[in-house]
XYZ file of C-alpha atoms in Angstrom:
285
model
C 109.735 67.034 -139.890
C 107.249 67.549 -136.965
C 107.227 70.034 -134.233
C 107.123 69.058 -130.489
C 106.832 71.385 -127.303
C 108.419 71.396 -124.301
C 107.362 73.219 -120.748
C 108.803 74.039 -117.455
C 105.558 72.553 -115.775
C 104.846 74.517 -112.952
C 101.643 75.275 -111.265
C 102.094 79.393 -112.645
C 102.389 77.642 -116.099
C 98.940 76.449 -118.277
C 97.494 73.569 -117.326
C 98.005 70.395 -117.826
C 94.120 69.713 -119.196
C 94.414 73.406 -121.118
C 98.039 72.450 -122.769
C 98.030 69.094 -124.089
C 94.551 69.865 -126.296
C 95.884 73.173 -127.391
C 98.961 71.458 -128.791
C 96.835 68.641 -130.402
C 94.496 70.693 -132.062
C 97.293 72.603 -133.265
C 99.022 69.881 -134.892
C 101.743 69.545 -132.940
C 103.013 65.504 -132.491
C 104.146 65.999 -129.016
C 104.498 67.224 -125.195
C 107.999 66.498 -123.620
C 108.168 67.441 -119.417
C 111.263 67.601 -117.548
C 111.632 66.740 -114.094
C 113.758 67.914 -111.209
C 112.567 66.109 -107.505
C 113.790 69.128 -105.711
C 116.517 71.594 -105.780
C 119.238 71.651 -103.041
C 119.702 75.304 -101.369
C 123.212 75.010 -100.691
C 124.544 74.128 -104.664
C 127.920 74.701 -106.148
C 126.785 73.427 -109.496
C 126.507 76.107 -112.130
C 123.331 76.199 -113.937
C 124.570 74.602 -117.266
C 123.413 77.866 -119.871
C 125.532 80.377 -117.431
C 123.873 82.765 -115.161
C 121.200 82.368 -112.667
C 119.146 79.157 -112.704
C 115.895 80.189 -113.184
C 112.957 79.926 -110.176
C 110.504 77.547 -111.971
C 113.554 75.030 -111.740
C 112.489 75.177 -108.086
C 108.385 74.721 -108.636
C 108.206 72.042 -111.104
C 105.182 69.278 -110.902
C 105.676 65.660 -111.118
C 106.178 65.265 -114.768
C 104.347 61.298 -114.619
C 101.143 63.113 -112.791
C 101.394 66.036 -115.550
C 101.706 63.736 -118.665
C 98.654 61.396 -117.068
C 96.179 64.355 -117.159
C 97.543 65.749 -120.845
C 96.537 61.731 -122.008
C 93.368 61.708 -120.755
C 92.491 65.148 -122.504
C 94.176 64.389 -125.617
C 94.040 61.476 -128.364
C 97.144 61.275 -129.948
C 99.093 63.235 -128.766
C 103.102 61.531 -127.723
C 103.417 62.266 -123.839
C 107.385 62.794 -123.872
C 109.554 62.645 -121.192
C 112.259 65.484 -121.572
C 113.911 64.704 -119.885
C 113.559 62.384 -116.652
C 116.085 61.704 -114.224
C 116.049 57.597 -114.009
C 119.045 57.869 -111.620
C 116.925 59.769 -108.968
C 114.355 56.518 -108.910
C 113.922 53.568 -107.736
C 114.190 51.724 -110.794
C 111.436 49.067 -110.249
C 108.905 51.323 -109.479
C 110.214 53.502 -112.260
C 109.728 50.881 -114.577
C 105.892 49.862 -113.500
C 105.319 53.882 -113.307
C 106.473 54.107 -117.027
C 104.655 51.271 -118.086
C 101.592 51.795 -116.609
C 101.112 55.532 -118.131
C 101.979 54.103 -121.502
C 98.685 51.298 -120.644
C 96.978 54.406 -119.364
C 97.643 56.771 -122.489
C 97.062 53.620 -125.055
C 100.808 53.194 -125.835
C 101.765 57.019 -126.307
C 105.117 57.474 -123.874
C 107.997 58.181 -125.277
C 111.020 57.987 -122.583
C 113.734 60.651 -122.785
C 116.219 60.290 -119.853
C 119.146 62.105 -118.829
C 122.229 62.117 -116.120
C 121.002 65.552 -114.929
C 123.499 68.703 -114.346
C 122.764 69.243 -110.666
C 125.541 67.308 -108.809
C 124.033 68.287 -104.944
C 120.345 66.776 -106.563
C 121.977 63.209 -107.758
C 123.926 63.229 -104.138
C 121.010 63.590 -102.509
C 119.063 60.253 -103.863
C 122.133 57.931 -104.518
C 125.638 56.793 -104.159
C 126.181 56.652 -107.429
C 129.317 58.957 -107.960
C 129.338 61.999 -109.926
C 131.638 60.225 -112.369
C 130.077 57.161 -112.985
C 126.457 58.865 -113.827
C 126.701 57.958 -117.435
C 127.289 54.500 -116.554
C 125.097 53.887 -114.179
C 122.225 55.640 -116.482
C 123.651 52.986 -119.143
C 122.713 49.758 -116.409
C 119.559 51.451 -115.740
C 118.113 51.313 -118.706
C 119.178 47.793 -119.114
C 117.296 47.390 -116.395
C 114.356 48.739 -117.211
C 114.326 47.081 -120.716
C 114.301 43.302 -118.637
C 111.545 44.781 -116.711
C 109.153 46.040 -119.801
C 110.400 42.286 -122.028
C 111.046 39.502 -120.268
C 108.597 38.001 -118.443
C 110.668 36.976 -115.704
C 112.770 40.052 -115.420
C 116.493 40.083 -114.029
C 119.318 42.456 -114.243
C 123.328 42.014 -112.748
C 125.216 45.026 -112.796
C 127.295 47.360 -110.759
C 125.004 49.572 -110.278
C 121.685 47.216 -110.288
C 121.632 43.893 -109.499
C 118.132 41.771 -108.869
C 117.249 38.333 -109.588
C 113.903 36.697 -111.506
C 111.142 38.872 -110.646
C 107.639 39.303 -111.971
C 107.183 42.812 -112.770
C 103.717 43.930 -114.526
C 102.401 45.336 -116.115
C 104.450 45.766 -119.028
C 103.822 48.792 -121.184
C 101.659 48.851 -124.144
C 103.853 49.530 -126.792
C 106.254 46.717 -127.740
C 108.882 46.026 -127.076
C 108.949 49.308 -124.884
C 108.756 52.825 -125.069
C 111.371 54.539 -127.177
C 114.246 55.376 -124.782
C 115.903 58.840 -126.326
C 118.903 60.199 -124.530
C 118.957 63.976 -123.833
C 122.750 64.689 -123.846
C 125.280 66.308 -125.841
C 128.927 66.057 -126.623
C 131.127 63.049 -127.031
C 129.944 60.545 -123.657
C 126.365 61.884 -125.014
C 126.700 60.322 -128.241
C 128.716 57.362 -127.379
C 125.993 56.574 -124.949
C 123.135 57.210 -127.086
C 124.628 55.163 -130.269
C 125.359 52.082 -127.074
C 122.006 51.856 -125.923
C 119.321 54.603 -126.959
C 116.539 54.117 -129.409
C 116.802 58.231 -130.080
C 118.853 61.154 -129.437
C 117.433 64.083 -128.017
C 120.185 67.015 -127.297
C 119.960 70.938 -126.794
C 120.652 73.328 -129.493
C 121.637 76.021 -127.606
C 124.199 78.064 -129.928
C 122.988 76.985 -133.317
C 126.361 77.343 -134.979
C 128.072 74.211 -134.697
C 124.663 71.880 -134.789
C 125.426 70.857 -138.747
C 128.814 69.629 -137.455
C 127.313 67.765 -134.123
C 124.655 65.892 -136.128
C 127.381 64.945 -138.990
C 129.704 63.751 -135.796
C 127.013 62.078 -134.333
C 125.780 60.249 -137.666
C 129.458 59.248 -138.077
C 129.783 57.582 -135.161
C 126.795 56.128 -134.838
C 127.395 54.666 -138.645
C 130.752 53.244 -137.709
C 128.474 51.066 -134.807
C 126.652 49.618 -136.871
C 123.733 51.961 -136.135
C 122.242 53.773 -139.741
C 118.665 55.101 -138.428
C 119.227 56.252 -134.704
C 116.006 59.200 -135.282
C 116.858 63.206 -133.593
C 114.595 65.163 -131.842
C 116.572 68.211 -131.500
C 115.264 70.625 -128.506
C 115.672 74.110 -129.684
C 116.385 76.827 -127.643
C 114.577 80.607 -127.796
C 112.673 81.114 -130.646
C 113.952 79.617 -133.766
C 112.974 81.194 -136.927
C 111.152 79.300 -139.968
C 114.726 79.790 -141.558
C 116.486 77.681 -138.595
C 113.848 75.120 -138.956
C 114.341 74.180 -142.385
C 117.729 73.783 -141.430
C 117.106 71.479 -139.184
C 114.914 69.284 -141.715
C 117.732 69.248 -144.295
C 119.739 67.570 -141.879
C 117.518 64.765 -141.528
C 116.113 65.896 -138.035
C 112.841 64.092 -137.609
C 111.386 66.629 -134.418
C 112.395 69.830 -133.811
C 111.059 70.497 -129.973
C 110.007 74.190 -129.148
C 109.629 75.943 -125.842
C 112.673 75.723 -124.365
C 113.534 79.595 -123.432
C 110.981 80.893 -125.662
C 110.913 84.789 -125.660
C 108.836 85.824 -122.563
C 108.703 82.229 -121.088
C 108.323 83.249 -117.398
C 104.998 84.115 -118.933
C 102.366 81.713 -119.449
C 99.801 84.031 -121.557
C 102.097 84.039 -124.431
C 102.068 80.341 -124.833
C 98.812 79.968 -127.369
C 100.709 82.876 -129.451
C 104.041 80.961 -129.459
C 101.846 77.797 -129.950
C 99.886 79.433 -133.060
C 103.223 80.809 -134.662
C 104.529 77.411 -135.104
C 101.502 75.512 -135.928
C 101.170 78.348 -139.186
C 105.128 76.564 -139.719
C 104.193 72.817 -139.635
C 103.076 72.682 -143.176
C 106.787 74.749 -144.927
C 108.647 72.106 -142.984
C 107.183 68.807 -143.452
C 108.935 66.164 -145.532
């Protein structure tokens, strides 16, 4: 199994240039960035974990921007996407944005997308209807997938519809980036087994994740689909215990970060960072 890490990216947080070498030297496989365009004052959405939504939801850099400067300080390191928020895009410039920071980075992107949780954000870019968001993600990356294949791209949908286009360049790793969907629960894994390469959900209460990844694997089994790989984002500050538990169950990444102890601040990051990086070695296959 290999450990990935995940940050709020905001400008209080470390650096872009400081982060991305201090997780490759470290041995970690991979950076995964979030993004949220902008967050609507007047909201009736609840924050999905309960409570108050936290302020660096408000203050977060462009994740694309973020992920360019981590690639050009860094080697090998996978510049993840955890998630984006296709739906808020335009999806042809989303698609030569993608592509060209996987040119840029020498094929390193790896795509995980999302509906989002914020109903007022979606509202405010499209018409798509609360609803249909799974859907629509569904034609969207359809979309995309013309755009980074076939030469002469083209897409008909409900929800995107263009004809023959030339749309370059196409990214670097064939035949695209993997496309991992961040969602949970039963539309998250229908979806994911339909038309994801990966599946990417939040562990947030760690006591029914043996019987979501057996659900999962069962469904995605009776598809057809034998070797859909998990990166499972773990929430807090999971013990060396809780990640051998995860590579028992076949989990191929465990991502770290997400609500870490102390997260609102940044000088505990290396700390966090070390801690895991003395792990790497008990929980490899």
């Amino acid at each position: 199994m290999i450990i990935g890490y995940t940050t709020m990216n905001t400008p209080a947080d470390i650096s872009p240039r400081v982060l991305g070498p201090l997780l490759e030297s470290a041995g970690f496989d991979s950076i995964w960035i979030g993004e949220h365009s902008h967050i609507p004052v007047s909201r009736t959405t609840p924050y999905p974990t309960g409570g108050e939504m936290p302020w660096q939801y408000t203050t977060m850099m462009d994740p694309f921007i973020s992920l360019t400067q981590i690639g050009e300080h860094t080697t090998d390191l996978i510049l993840g996407l955890g998630v984006a928020l296709p739906l808020e895009h335009d999806v042809l410039v989303l698609a030569k944005t993608v592509a060209t920071l996987d040119v840029l980075s020498g094929g390193r992107v790896h795509f995980g997308v999302g509906v989002g949780w914020n109903q007022e954000e979606l509202a405010n870019h499209s018409s798509v209807k609360w609803s249909l968001r799974y859907r629509a993600l569904g034609e969207c990356v359809g979309a995309l997938r013309s755009l980074w294949t076939d030469d002469e791209s083209e897409y008909h949908g409900d929800f995107y519809n263009f004809e023959k286009l030339l749309s370059r360049p196409k990214p670097l790793q064939t035949p695209h980036p993997p496309i991992l969907f961040g969602a949970g629960g039963k539309l998250g894994t229908q979806h994911t087994v339909s038309w994801a390469d990966g599946w990417m959900p939040l562990d947030v209460t760690l006591g029914d994740v043996t019987k979501r990844v057996k659900k999962f694997r069962e469904v995605a089994a009776a598809a057809g689909r034998f070797d859909i790989p998990i990166s499972m984002v773990a929430f807090g500050d999971p013990s060396l215990d809780t990640l051998l538990m995860y590579r028992d169950l076949g989990i191929e990444r465990v991502i770290v970060g997400s609500g870490r102890q102390g997260w609102e601040d940044p000088a505990g990051v290396p700390a966090f960072i070390e801690r895991y990086s003395d792990m790497l070695d008990r929980v490899a296959n």
